[in-house]
mmCIF file of C-alpha atoms in Angstrom:
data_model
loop_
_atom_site.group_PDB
_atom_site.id
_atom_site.type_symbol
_atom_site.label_atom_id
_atom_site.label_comp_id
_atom_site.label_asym_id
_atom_site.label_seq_id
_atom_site.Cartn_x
_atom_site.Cartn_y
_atom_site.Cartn_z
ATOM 1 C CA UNK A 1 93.391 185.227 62.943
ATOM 2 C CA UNK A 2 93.126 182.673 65.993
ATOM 3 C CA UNK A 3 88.728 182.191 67.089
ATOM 4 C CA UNK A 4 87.699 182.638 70.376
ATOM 5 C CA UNK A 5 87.762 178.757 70.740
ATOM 6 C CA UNK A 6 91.258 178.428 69.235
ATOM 7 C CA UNK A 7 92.907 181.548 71.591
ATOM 8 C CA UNK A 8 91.075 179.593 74.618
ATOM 9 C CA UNK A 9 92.949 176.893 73.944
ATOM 10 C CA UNK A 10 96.234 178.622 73.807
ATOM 11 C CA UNK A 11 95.487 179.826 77.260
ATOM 12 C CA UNK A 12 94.687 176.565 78.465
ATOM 13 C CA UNK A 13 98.050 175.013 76.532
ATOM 14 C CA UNK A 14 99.879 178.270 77.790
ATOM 15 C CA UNK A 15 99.450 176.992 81.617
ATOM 16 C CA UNK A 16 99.343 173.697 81.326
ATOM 17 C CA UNK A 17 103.341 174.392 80.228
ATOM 18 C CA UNK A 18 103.698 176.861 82.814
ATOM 19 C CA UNK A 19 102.560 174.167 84.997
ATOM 20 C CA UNK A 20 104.417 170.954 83.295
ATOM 21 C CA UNK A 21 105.860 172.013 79.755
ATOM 22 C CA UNK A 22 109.818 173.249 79.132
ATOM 23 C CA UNK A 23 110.777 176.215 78.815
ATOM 24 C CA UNK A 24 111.648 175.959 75.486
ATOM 25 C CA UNK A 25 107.897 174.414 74.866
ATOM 26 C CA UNK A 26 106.323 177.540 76.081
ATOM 27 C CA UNK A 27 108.499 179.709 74.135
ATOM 28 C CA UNK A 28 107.692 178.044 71.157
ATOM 29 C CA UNK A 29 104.131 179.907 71.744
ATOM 30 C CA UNK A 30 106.192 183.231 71.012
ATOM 31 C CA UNK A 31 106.067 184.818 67.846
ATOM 32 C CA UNK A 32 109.945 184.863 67.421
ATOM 33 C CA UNK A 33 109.367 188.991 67.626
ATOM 34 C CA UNK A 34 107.393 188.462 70.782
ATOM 35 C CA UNK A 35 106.943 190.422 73.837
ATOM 36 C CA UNK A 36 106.402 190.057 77.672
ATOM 37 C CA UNK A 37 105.677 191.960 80.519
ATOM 38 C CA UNK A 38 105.674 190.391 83.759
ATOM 39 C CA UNK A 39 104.737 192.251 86.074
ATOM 40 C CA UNK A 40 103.508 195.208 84.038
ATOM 41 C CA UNK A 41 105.793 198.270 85.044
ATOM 42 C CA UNK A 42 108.576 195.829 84.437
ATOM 43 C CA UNK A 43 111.152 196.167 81.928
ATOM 44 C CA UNK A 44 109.610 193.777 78.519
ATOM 45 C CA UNK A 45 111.329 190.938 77.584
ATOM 46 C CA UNK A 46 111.482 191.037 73.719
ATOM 47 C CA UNK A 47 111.931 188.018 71.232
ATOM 48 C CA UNK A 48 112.081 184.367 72.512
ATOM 49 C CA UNK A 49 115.697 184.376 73.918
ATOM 50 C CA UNK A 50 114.817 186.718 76.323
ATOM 51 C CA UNK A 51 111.223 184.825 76.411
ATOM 52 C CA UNK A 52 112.575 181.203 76.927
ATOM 53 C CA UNK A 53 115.497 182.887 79.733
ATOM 54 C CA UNK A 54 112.190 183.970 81.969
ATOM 55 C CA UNK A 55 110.710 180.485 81.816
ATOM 56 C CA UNK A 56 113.923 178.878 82.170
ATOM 57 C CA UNK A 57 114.118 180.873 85.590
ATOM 58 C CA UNK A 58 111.294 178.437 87.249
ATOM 59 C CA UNK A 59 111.219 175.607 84.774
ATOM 60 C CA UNK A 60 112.575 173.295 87.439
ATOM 61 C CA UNK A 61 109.538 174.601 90.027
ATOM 62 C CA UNK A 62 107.231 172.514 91.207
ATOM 63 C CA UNK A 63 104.129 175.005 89.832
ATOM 64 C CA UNK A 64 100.852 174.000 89.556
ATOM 65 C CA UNK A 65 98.221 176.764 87.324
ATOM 66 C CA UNK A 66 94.266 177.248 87.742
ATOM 67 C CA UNK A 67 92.191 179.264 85.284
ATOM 68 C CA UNK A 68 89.797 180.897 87.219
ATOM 69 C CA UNK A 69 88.130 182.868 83.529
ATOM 70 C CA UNK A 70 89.083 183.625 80.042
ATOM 71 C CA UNK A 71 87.581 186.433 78.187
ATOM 72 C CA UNK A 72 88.632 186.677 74.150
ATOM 73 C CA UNK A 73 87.819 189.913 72.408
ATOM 74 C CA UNK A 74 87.911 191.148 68.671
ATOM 75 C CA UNK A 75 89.924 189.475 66.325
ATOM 76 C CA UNK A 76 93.363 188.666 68.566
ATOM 77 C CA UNK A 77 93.000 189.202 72.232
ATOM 78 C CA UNK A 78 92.463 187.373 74.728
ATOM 79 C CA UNK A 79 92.760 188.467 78.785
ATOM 80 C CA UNK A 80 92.364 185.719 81.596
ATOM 81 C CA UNK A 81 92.433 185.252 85.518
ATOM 82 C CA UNK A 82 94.176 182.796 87.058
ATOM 83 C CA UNK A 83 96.433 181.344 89.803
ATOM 84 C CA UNK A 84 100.118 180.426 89.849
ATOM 85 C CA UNK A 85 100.966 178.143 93.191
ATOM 86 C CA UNK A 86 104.783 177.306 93.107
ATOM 87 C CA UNK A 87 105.595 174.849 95.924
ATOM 88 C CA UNK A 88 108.644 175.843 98.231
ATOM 89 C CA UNK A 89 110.833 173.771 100.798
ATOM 90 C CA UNK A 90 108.513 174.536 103.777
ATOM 91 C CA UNK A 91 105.214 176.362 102.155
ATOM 92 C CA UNK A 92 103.682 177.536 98.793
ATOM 93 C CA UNK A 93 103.425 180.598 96.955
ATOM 94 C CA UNK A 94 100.328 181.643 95.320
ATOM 95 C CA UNK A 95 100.169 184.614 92.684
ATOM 96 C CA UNK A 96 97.082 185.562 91.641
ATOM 97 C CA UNK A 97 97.109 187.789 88.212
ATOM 98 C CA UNK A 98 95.205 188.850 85.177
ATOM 99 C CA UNK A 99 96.993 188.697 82.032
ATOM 100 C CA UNK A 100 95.809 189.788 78.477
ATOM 101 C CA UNK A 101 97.450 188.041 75.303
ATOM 102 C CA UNK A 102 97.632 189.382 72.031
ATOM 103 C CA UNK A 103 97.787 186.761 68.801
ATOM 104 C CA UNK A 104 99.145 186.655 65.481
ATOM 105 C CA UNK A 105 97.422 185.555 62.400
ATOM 106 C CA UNK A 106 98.975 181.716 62.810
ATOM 107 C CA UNK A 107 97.963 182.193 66.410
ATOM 108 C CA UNK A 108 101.381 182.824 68.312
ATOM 109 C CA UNK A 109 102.072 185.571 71.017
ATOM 110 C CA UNK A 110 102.783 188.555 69.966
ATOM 111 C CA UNK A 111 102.694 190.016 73.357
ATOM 112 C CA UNK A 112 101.998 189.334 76.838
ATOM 113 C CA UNK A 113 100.767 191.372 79.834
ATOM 114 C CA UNK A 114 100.798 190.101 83.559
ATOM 115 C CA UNK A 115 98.892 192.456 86.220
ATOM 116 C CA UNK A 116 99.972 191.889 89.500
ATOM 117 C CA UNK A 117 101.671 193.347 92.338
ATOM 118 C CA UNK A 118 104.219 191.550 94.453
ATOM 119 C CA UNK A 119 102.919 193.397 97.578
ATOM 120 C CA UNK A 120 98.765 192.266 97.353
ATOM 121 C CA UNK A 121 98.253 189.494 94.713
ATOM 122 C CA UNK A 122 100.848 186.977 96.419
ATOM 123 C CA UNK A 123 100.339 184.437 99.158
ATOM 124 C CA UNK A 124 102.139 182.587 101.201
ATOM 125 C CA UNK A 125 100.788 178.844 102.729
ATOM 126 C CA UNK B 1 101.279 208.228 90.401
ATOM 127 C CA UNK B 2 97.984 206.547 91.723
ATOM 128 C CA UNK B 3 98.531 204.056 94.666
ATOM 129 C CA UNK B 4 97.803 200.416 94.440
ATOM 130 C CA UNK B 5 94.868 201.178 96.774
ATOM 131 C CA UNK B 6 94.018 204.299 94.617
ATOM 132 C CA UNK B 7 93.668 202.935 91.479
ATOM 133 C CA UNK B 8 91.561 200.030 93.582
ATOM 134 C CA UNK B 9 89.105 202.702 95.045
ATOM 135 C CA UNK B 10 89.017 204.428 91.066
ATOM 136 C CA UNK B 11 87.758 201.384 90.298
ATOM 137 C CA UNK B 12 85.289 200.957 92.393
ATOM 138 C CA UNK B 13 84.049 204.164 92.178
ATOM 139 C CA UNK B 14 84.051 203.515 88.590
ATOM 140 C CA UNK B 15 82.045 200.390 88.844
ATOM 141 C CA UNK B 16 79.366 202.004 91.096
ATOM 142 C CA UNK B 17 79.167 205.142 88.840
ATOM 143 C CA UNK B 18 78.058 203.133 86.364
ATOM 144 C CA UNK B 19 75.350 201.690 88.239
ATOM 145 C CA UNK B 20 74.029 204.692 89.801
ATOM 146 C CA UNK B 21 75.738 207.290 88.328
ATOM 147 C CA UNK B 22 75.543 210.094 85.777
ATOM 148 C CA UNK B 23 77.479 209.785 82.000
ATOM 149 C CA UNK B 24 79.023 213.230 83.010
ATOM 150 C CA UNK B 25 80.409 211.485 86.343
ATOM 151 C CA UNK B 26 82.105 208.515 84.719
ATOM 152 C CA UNK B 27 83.104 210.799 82.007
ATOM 153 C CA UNK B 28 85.024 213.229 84.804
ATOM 154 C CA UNK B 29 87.232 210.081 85.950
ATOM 155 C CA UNK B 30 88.843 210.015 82.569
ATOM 156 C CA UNK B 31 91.725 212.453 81.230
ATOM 157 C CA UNK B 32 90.685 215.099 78.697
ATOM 158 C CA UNK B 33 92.059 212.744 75.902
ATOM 159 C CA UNK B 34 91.333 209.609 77.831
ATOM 160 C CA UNK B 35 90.198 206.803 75.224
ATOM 161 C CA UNK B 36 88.134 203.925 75.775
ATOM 162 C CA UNK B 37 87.657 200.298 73.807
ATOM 163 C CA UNK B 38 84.979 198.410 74.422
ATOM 164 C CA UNK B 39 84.605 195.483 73.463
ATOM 165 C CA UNK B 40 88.481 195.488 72.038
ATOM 166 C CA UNK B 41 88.476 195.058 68.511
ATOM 167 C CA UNK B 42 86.023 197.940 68.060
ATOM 168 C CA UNK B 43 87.259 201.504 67.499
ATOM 169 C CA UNK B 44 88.407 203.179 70.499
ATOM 170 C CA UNK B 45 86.206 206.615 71.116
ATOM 171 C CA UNK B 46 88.804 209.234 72.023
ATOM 172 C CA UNK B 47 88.446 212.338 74.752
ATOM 173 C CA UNK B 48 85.735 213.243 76.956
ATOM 174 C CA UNK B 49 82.806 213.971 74.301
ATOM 175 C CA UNK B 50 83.060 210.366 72.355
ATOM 176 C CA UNK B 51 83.501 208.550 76.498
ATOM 177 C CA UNK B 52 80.519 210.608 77.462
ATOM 178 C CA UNK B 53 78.319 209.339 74.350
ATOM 179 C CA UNK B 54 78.745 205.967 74.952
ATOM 180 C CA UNK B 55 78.313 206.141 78.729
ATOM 181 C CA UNK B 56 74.990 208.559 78.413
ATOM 182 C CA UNK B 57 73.849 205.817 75.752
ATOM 183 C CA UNK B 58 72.926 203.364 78.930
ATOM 184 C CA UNK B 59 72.437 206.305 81.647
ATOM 185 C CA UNK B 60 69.119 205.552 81.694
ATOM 186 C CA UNK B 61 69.291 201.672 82.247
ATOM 187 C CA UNK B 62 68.838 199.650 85.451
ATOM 188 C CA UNK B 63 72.402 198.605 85.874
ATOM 189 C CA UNK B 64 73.484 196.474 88.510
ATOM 190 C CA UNK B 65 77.791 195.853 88.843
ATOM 191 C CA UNK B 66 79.947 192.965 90.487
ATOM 192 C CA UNK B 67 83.866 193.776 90.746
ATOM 193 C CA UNK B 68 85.113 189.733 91.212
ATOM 194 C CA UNK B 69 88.774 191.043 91.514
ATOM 195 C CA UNK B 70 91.282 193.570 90.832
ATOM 196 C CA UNK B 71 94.889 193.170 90.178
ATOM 197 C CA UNK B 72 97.082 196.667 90.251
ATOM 198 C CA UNK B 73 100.730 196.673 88.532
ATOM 199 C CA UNK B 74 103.706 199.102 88.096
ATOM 200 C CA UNK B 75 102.959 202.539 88.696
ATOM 201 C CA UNK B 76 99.797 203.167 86.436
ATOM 202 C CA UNK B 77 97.414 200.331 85.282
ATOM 203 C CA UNK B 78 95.193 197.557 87.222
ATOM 204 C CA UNK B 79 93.091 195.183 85.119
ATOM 205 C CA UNK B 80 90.288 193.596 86.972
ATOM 206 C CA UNK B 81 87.319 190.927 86.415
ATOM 207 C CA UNK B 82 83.379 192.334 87.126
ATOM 208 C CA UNK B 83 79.962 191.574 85.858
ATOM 209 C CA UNK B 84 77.166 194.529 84.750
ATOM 210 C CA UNK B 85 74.089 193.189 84.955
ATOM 211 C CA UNK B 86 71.017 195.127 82.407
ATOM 212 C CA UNK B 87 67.995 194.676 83.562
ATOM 213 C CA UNK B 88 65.396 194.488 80.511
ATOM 214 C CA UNK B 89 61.237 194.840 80.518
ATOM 215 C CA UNK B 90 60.895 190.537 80.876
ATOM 216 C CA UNK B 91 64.744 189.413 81.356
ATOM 217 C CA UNK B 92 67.839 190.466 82.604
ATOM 218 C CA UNK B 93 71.643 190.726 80.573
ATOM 219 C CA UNK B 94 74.767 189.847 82.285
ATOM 220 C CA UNK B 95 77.848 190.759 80.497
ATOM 221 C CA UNK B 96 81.114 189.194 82.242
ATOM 222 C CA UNK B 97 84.390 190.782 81.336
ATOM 223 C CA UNK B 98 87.804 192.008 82.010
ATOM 224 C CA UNK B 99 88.861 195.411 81.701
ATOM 225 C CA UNK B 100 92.568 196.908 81.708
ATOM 226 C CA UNK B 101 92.807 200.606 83.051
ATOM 227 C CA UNK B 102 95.425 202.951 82.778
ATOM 228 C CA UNK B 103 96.401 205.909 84.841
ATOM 229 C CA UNK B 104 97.653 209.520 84.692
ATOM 230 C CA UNK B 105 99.356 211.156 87.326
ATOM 231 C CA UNK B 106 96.310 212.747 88.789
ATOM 232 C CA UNK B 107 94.716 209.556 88.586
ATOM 233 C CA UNK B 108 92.788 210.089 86.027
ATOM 234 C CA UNK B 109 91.616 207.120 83.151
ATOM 235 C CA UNK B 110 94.227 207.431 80.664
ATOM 236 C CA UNK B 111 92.964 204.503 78.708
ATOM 237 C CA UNK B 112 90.344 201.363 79.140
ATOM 238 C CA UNK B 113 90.067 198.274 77.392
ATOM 239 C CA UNK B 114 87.536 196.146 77.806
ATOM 240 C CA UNK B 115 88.173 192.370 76.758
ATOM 241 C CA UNK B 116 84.569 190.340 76.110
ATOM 242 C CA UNK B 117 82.889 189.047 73.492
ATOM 243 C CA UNK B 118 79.036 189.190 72.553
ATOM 244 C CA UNK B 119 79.372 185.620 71.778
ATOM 245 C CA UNK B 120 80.517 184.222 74.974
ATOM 246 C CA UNK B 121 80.056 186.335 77.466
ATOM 247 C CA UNK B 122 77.156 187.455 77.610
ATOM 248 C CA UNK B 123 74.390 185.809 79.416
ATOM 249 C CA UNK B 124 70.072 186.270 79.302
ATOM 250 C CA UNK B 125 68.079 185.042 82.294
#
C-alpha cells in the first residue's frame, strides 16, 4: 500500500515524464497487468506494450504538465487536475483533464482514468 | 445517453441540492440501485435508502458548495473538482475533493466516487 505522500509523488513523477521522461520511463510506472483509459469512453489499453505504444505516440512532443490539485483517498487511489500544453508548429494545445489512479501494493499503476472531452476541455493558443 | 452539457447541469444541480436541498432530492438524481463512495476506500452504500441516509445525515447543516471544474468523457461519466464548506457553532469546515460520476441513460447517478482524504483535505477556519 502506497501513503498519501508516496501516491503524490507518483503523480508528480507521473507528469514530470509526461512532460520530459521516455516513454518507456513512464511505462515503467505500469504494473505490467496495467490499464489505461484515455479519454474515458475509449477503448483501454491493457498491459505496458499497449501502455508504452500510447506514450510513444507523443514522446517526441514538446509537452509541458501543471498540477493544478491532487486528492488521494483510502488505501490506493489517487484522482488529480491538471493541464497538458503540447507545443505545435504555429500554436499550442492545452488539455485540461481530471484523472484518478489506482495503485498496487509496491505502488505501480494498476489503472488509469483520464476525463476529458476533445470537444470542451481542449484549447488552442 | 446524458449530453456533455447534461451531465454538467446534473452536476450542478447536484452541487446546489446539497446546499439547499432536501436528502430525498439528491437521493431522486440517483438510479434505484445507484451506489455511492465517499470518501473511496470506505464501503460504498448501495440504492436509494443507504444514498438517502447518508445525505439526510447533514440535511440539516449550513452547507455552502464551490464546483472549481468539471470535465465530461465518453458517453456516461464526468469527474469534477468542488469544495463544501460546513459551517459549525465557532468555525467553519472546508472539505476539497474530486468526485467521479457515472450516468444511466435517463441520466440518472449510476455511481459516485468521491476521492479525499480526512487527512489532507480538509480544512478548519
Amino acid at each position: 500500500m502506497a501513503s498519501v505522500d508516496e501516491r503524490k509523488a507518483i503523480v508528480e513523477q507521473y507528469l514530470k515524464l509526461v512532460s520530459s521522461g521516455t516513454a518507456d520511463e513512464i511505462m515503467a510506472l505500469y504494473a505490467p497487468d496495467g490499464t489505461l483509459e484515455d479519454p474515458v469512453g475509449t477503448e483501454p489499453k491493457v498491459g505496458r506494450e499497449e501502455i508504452g505504444a500510447f506514450y510513444r505516440s507523443f514522446e517526441s512532443m514538446e509537452i509541458s504538465t501543471n498540477l493544478r490539485e491532487v486528492r488521494a483517498s483510502g488505501d490506493a487511489a489517487v484522482a488529480f487536475a491538471f493541464d497538458v500544453v503540447t507545443k505545435l508548429p504555429d500554436s499550442a494545445m492545452k488539455v485540461s483533464a481530471i484523472e484518478v489512479m489506482t495503485f498496487d501494493d509496491a505502488g505501480l499503476i494498476t489503472s488509469m482514468k483520464a476525463y476529458w472531452s476533445p470537444e470542451t476541455d481542449v484549447e488552442m493558443s
